[in-house]
Backbone as a ProteinNet text record, in pm:
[ID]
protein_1_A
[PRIMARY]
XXXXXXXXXXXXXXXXXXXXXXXXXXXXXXXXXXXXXXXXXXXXXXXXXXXXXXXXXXXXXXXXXXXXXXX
[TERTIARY]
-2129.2	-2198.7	-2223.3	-2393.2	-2394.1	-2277.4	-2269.1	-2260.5	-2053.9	-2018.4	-1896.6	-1858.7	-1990.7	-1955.5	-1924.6	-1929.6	-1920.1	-1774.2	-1674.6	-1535.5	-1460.4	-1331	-1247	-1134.1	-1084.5	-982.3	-941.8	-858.3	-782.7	-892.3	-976.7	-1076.3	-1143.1	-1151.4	-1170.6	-1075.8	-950.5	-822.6	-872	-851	-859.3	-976.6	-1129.7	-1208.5	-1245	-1162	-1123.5	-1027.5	-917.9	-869.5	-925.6	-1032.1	-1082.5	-1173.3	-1274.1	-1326.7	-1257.8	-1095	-1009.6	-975.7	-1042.6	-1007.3	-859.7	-792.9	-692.9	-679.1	-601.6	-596.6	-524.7	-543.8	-480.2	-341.3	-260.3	-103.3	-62.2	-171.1	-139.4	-172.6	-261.5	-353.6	-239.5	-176.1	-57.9	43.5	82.5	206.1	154.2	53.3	31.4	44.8	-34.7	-46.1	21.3	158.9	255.3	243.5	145.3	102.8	118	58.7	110.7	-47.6	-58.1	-140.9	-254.8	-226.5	-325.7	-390.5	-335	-392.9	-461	-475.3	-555.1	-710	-661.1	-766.2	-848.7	-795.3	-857.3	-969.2	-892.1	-919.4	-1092.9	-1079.3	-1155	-1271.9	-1238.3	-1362.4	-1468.2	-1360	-1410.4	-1513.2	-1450.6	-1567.3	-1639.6	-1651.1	-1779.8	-1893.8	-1819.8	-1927.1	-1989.2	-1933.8	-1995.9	-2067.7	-2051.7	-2134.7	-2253.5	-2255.4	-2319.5	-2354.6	-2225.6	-2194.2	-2113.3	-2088.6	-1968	-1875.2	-1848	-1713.5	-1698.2	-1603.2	-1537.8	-1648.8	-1648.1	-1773.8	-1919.8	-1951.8	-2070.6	-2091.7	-1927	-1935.5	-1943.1	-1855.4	-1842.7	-2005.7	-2042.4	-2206.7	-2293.6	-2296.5	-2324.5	-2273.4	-2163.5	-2152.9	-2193.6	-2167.5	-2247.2	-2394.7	-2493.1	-2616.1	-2662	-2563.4	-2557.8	-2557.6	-2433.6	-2433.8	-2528.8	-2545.7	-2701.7	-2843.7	-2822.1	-2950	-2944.8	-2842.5	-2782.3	-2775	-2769.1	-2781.5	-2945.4	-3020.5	-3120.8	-3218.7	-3219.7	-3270.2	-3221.7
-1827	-1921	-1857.2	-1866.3	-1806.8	-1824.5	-1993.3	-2049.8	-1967.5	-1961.4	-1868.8	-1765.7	-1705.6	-1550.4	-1548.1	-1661.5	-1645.8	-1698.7	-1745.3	-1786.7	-1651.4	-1675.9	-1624.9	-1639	-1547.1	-1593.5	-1684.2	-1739.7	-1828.7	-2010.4	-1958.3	-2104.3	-2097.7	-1975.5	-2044.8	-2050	-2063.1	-2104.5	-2253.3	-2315.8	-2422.4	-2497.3	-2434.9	-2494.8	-2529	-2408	-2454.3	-2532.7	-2598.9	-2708.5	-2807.3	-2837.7	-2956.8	-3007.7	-2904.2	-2924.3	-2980	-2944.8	-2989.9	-3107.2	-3188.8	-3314.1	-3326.4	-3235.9	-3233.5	-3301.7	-3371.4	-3401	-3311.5	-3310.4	-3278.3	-3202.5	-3297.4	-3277.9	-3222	-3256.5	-3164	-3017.1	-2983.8	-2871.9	-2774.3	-2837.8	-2775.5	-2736.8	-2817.6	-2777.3	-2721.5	-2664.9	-2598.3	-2398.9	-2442.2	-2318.7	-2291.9	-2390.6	-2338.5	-2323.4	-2407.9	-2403.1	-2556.7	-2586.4	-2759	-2803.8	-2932.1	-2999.2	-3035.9	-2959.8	-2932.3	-2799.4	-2698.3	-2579.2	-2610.3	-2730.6	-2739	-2778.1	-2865.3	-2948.9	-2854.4	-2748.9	-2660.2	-2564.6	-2528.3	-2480.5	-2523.4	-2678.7	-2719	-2748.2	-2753.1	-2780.2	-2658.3	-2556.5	-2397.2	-2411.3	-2468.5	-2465.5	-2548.4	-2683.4	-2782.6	-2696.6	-2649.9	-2593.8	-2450.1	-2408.1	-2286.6	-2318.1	-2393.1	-2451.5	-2557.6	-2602.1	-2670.5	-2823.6	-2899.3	-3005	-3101.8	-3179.9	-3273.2	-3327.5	-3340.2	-3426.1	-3297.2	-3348.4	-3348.4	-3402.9	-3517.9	-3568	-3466.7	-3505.6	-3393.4	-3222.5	-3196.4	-3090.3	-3033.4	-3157.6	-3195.1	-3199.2	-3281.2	-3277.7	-3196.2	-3095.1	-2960	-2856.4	-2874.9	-2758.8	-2833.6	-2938	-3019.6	-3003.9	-2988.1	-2952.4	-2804.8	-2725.1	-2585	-2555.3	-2610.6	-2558.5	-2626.2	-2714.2	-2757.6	-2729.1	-2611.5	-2529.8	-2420.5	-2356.9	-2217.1	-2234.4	-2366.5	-2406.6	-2435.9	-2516.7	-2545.1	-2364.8	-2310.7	-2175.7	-2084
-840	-754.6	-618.5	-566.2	-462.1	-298.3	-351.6	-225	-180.9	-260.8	-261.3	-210.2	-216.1	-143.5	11.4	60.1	219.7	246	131	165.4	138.1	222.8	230.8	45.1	16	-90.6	-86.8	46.4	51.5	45.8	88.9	96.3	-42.8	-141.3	-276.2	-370	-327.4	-412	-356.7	-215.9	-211.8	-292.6	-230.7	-328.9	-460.5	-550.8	-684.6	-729.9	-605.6	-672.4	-609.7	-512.4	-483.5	-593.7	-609.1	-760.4	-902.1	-840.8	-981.4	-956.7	-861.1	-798.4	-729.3	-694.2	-623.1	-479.6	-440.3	-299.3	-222.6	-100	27.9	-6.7	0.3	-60.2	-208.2	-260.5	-399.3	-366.2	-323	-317.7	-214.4	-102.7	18	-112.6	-165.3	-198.8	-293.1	-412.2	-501.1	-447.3	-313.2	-250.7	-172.8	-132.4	-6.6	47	129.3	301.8	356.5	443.8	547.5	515.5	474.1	464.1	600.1	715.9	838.7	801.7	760.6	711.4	593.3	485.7	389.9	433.6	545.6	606.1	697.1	763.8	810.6	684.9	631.2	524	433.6	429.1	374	496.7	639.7	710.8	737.1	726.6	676.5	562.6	484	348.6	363.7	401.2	436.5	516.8	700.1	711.7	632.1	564.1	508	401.4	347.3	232.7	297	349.3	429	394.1	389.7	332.5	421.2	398.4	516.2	473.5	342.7	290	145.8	97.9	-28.7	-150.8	-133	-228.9	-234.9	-150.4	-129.8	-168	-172.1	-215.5	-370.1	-437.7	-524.3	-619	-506.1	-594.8	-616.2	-500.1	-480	-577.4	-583	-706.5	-868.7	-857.8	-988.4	-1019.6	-860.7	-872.9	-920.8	-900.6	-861.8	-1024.6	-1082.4	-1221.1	-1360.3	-1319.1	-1372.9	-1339	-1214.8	-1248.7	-1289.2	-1316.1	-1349.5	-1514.5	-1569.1	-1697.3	-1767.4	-1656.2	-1683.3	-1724.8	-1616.7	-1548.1	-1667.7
[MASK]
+++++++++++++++++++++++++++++++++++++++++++++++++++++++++++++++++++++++

């Protein structure tokens, strides 16, 4: 996925478990960090993706792989 290449490792560990529908606190303690560093983490990826929530991002990669399917 294009939109990927501009995160850091650590922001697409997170983004692959937001995609796994993970919350906040699941996602900290999966990766052993404080649930302010997730949140950092993820505002990193909103703006880099260029999105504003969780949901939205969500839909975005839903759009993403249904044109990579369609295509």
């Amino acid at each position: 996925m294009e939109m990927l290449q501009y995160l850091s490792d650590r922001e697409i560990q997170v983004f692959r478990l937001i995609i796994k529908g993970k919350q906040n606190r699941e996602i900290a303690s999966e990766l052993f960090i404080s649930e302010r560093t997730v949140k950092f983490h993820c505002a990193n990826i909103y703006t880099k993706v260029g999105v504003k929530n969780r949901i939205e991002l969500i839909f975005t990669v839903q759009q993403e792989l249904a044109k990579n399917i369609i295509c």
